[in-house]
Short mmCIF file of C-alpha atoms in Angstrom, two decimals:
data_model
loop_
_atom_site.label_atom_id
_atom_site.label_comp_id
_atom_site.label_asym_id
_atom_site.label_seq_id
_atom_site.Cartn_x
_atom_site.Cartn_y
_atom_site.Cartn_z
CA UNK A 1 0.00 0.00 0.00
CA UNK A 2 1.52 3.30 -0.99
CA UNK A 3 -0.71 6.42 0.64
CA UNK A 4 -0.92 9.85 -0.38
CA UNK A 5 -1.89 12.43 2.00
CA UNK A 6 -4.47 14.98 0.49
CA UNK A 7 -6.16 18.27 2.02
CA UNK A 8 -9.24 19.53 1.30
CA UNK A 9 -10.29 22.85 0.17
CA UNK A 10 -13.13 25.43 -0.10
CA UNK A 11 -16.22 24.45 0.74
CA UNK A 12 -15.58 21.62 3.26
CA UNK A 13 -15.93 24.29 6.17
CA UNK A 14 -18.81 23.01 8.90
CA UNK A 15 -19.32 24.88 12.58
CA UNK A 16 -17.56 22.55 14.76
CA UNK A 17 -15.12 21.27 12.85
CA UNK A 18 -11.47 19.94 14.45
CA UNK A 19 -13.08 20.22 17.85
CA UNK A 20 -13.08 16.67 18.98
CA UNK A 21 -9.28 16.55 17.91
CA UNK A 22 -8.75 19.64 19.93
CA UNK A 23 -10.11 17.98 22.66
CA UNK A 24 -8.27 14.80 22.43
CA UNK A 25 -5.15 15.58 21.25
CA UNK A 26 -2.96 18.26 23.01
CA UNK A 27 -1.06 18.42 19.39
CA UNK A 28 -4.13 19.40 17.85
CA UNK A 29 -5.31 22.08 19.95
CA UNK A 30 -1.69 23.35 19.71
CA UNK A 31 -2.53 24.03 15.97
CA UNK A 32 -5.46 26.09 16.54
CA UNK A 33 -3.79 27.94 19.18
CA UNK A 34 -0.59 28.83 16.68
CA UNK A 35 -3.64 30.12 13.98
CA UNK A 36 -5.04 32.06 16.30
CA UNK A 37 -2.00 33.85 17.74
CA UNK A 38 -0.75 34.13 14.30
CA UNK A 39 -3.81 36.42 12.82
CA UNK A 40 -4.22 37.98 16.21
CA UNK A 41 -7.59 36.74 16.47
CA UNK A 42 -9.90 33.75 18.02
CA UNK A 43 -10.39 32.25 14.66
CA UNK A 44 -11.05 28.84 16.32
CA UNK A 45 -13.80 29.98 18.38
CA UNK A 46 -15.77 30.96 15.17
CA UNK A 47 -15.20 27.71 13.47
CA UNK A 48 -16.10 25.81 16.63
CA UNK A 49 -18.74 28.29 18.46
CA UNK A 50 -19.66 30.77 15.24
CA UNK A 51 -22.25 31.00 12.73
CA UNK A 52 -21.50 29.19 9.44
CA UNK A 53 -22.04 32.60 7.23
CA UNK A 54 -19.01 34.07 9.31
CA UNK A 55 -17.15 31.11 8.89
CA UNK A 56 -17.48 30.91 4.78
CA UNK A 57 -16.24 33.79 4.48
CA UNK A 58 -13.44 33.27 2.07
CA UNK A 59 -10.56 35.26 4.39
CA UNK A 60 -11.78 32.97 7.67
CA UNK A 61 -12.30 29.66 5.68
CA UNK A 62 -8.90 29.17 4.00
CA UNK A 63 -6.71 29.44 7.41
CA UNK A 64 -9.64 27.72 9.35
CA UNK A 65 -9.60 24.54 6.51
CA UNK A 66 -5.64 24.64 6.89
CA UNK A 67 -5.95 24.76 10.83
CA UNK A 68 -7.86 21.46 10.79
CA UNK A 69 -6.17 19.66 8.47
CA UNK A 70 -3.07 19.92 10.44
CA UNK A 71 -4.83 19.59 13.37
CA UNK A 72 -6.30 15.83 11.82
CA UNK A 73 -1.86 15.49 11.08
CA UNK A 74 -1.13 16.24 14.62
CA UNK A 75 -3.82 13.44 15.95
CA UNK A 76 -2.15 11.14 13.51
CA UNK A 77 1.06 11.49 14.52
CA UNK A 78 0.05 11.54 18.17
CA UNK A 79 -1.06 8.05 17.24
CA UNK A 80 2.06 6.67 15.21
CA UNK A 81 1.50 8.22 11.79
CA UNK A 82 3.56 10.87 10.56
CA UNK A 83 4.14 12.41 7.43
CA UNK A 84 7.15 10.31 5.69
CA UNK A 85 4.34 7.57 5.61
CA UNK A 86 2.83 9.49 2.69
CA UNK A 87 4.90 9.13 -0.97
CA UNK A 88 3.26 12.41 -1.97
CA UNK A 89 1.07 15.38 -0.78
CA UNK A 90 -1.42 17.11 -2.63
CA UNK A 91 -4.14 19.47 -1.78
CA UNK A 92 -7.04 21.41 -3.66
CA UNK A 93 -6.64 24.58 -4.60
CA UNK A 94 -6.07 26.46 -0.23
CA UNK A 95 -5.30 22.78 0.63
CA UNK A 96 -1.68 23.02 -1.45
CA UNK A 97 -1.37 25.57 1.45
CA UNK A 98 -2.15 22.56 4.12
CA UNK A 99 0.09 20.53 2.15
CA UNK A 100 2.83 22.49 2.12
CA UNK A 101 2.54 23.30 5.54
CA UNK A 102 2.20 19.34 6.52
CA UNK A 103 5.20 18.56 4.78
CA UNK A 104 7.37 21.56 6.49
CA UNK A 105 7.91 23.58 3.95
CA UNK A 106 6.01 26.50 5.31
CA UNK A 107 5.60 27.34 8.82
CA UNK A 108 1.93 26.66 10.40
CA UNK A 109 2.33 30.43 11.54
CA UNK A 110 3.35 32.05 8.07
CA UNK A 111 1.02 29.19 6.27
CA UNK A 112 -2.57 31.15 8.29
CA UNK A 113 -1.11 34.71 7.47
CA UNK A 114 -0.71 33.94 3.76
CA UNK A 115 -4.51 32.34 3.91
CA UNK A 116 -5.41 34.98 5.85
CA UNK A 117 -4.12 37.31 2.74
CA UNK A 118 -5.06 34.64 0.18
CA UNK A 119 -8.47 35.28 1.59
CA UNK A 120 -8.94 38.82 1.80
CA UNK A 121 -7.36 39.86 -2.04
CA UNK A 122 -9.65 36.92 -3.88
CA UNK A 123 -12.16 38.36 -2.38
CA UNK A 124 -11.58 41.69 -3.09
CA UNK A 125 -9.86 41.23 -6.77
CA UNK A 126 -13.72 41.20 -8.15
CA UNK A 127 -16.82 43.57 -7.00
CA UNK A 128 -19.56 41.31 -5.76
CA UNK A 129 -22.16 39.87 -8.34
CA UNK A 130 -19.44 40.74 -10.93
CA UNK A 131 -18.25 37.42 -11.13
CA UNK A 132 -19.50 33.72 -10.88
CA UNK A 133 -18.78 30.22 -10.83
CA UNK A 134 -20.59 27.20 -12.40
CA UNK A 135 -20.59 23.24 -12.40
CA UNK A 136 -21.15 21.62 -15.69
CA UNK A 137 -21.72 18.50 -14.59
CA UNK A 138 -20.88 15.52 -17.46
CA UNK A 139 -18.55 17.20 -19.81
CA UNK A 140 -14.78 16.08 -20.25
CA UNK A 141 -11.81 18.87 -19.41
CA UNK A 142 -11.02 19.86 -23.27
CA UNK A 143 -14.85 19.95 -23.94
CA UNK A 144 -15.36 22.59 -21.58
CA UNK A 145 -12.38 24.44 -22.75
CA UNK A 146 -14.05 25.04 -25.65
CA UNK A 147 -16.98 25.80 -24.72
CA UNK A 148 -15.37 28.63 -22.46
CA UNK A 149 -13.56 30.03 -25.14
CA UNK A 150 -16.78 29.89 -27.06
CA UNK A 151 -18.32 31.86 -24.55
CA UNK A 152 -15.74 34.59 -24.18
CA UNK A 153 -17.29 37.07 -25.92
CA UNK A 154 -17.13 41.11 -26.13
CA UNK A 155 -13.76 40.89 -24.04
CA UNK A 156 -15.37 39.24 -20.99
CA UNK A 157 -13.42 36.17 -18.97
CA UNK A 158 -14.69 32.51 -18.35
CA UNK A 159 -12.50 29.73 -17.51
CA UNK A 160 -11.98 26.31 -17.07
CA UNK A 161 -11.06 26.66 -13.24
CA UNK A 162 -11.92 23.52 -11.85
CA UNK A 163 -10.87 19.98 -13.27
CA UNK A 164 -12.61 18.09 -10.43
CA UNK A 165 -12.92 14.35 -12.06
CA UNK A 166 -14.28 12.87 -14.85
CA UNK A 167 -17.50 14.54 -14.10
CA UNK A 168 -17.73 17.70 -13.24
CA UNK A 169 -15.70 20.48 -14.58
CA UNK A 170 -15.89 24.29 -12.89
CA UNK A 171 -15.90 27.25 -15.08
CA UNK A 172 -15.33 30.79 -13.43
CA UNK A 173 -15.81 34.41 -14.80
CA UNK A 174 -17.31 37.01 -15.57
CA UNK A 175 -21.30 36.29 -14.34
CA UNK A 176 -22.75 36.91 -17.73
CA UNK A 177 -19.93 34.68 -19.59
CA UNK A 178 -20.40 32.12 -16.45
CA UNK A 179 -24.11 31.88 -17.59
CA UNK A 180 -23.56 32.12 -21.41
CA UNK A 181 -21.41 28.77 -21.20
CA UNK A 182 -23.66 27.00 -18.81
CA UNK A 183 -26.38 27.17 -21.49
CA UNK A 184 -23.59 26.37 -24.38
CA UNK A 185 -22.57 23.42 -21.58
CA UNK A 186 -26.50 22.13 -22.36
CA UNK A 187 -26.15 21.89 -26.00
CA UNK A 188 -22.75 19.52 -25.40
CA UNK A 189 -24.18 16.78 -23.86
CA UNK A 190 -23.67 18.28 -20.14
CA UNK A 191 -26.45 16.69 -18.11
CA UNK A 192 -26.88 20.24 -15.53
CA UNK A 193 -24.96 23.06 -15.40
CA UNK A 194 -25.23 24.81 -11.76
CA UNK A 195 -24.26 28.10 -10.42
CA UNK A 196 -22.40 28.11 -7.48
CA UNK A 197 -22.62 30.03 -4.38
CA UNK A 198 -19.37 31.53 -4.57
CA UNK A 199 -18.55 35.22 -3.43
CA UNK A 200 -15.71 35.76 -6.34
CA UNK A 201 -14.53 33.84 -9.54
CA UNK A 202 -11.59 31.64 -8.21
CA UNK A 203 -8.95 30.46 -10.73
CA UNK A 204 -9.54 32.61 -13.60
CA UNK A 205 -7.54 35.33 -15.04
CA UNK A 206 -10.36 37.76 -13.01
CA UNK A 207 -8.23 36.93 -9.64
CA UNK A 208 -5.04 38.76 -11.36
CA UNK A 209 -5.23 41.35 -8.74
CA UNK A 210 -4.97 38.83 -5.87
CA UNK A 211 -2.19 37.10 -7.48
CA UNK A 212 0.25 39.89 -7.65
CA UNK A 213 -0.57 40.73 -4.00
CA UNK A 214 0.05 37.06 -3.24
CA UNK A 215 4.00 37.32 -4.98
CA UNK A 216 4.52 40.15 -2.79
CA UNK A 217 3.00 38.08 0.51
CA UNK A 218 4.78 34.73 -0.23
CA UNK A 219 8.09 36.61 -1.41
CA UNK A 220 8.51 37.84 2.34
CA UNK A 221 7.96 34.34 3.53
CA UNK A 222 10.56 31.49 3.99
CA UNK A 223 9.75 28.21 1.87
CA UNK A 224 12.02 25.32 2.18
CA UNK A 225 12.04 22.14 0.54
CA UNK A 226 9.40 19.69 1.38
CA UNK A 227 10.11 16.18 3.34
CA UNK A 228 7.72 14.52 0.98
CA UNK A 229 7.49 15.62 -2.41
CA UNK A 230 4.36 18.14 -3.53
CA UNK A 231 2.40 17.35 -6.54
CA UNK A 232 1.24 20.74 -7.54
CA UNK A 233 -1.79 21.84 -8.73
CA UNK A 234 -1.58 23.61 -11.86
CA UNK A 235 1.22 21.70 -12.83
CA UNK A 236 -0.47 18.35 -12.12
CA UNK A 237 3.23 16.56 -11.27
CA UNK A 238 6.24 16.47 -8.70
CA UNK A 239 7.49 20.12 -7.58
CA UNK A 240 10.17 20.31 -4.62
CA UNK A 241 12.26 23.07 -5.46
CA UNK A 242 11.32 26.24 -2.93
CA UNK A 243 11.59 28.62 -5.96
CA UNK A 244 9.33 26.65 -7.93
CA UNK A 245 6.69 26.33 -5.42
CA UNK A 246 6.29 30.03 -4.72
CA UNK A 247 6.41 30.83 -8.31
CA UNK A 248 3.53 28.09 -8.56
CA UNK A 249 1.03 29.18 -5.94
CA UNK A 250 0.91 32.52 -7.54
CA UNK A 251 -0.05 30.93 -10.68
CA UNK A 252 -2.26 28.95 -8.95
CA UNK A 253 -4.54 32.17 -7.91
CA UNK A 254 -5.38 32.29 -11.67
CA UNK A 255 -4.82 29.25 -13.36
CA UNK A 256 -6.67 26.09 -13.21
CA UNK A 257 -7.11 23.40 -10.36
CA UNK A 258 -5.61 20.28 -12.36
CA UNK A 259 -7.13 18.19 -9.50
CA UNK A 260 -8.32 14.72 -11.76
CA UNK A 261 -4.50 14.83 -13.11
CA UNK A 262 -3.30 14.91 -10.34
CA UNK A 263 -4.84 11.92 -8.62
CA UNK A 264 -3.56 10.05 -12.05
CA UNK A 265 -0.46 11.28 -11.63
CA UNK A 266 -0.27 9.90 -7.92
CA UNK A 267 -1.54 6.83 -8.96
CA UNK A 268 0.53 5.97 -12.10
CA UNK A 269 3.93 6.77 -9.65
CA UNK A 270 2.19 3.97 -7.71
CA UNK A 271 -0.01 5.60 -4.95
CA UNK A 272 -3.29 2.75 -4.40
CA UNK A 273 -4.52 4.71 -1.23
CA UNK A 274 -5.73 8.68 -0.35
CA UNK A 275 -5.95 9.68 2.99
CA UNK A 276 -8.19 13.18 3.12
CA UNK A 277 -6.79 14.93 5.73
CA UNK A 278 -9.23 17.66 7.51
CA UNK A 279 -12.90 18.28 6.89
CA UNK A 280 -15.10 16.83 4.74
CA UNK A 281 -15.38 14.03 2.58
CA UNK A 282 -15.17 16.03 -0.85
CA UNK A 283 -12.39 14.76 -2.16
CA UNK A 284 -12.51 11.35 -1.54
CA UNK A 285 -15.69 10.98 -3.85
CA UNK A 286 -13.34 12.58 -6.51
CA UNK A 287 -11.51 10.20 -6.30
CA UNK A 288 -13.45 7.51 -6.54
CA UNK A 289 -15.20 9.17 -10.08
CA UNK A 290 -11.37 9.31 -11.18
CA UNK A 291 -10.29 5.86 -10.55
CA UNK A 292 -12.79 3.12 -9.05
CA UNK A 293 -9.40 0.47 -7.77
CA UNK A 294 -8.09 3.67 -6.08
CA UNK A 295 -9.25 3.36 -1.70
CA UNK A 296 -9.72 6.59 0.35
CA UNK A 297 -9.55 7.53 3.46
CA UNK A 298 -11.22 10.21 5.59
CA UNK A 299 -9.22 11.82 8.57
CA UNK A 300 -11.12 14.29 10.81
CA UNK A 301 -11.99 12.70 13.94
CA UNK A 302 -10.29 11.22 16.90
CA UNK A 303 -12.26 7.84 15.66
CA UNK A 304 -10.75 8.49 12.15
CA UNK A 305 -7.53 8.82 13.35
CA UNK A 306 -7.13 5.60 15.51
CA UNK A 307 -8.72 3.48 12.79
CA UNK A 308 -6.02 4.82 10.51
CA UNK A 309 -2.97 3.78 12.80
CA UNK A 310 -4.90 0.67 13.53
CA UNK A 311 -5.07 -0.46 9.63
#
């Protein structure tokens, strides 16, 4: 059995979530408690005691998704498990950030400031109800390529953002372009085409503005070389080089999510099993539309965690 550990991103955010690890695991709480300190704030008491509107909030749900996810690494090493067991890490889109962080190439403290600023200029790069985001659910990668490029019309942005699996690809933008390729989606063969509830248009040219406050923000921050090797996401294979990796998650800000490569990727170099470390269970049914003799694994509980050291 060769594992890869993989962290989850947007959208996997629940009220309560990492609590019971807190609780458990000393380790754990110890990760909350660095976030916090680190933005100056009680971010842990919103994701545990808060409302879930405060918590989606794209500057309080990146660092709070990369808090538990290393809070779930912490339990696991606490019981046995740490993170040489894993031949690769990978995360989606904010979880490269948890990634990186797992594998010690950027400190937890520096990894919840850059979220924290991650956050903040995404959300900001684009005016609200400017932008959008859609599923088009049964339509290959290159398919909806085209039909985004088909829908960029009178100098207005839509993207392929998201490559999810076999089965649903995202498509960000501007809100009228967004809806123009939905409906072009329909007359492809995609079986529905829904509009997210998204606050900006992640991973689309759109987010340039984020990005280049992002190279400043990650220039001022050490990044070292990760213990286990980081398989990127819009590069969709092995990056270790420091250089490389800042240079990447600026791109990442505006280029696409190569998430179903990836998981080939992993699994042609050999990985069989996917441990999804942090909330959620999101990308572990990606995985399973991508390759059916692939096995997952979902780490976010106490209970999660033993029955991971025990197998």
């Amino acid at each position: 059995m060769t594992i890869a550990f993989v962290f989850p991103g947007q959208g996997a955010q629940t009220i309560g979530m990492g609590k019971a690890l807190a609780d458990v695991y000393p380790a754990a709480k110890a990760v909350f408690d660095e976030v916090d300190a680190a933005l100056g704030e009680n971010l842990s008491g919103l994701i545990w005691e808060g409302d879930i509107e405060s918590l989606t909030l794209t500057q309080n749900a990146q660092p709070a998704l990369m808090a538990t996810s290393l809070a779930a690494l912490r339990a696991l090493e606490a019981e046995g498990i740490t993170i040489d067991k894993a031949a690769f890490v990978a995360g989606h889109s904010l979880g490269e950030y948890s990634a990186l962080a797992a594998s010690g190439a950027i400190s937890v403290s520096d990894t919840a400031r850059l979220l924290r600023t991650r956050g903040q200029a995404m959300q900001s790069a684009v005016p609200v109800g400017v932008g959008a985001m859609a599923a088009l659910l049964g339509l290959d990668f290159e398919t909806v390529k085209e039909v985004a490029a088909e829908a960029a019309t009178d100098g207005e942005v839509v993207q392929a953002a998201n490559d999810n699996d076999p089965t649903q690809v995202v498509v960000s933008g501007h809100k009228a372009a967004v809806e123009r390729a939905a409906e072009i989606a329909k007359t492809r063969g995609a079986k529905r085409a829904v509009m997210l509830p998204v606050s900006a248009p992640f991973h689309c040219a759109l987010m340039q503005p984020a990005a280049d406050v992002m190279a400043e923000a990650l220039a001022a921050v050490e990044i070292k070389s990760p213990t286990v090797p980081l398989i990127a996401n819009v590069r969709a294979d092995v990056v270790t080089d420091p250089a490389e990796i800042r240079a990447l998650l600026v791109e990442q800000v505006t280029g696409s999510v190569r998430w179903r490569e990836s998981v080939r990727v992993m699994a042609a170099k050999g990985v069989t099993e996917f441990w999804e470390v942090g909330a959620g269970k999101a990308l572990s049914g990606m995985i399973r539309k991508i390759d059916r003799s692939l096995t997952s694994r979902q780490v976010g509980t106490p209970e999660n965690a033993k029955a991971a050291a025990e197998a």
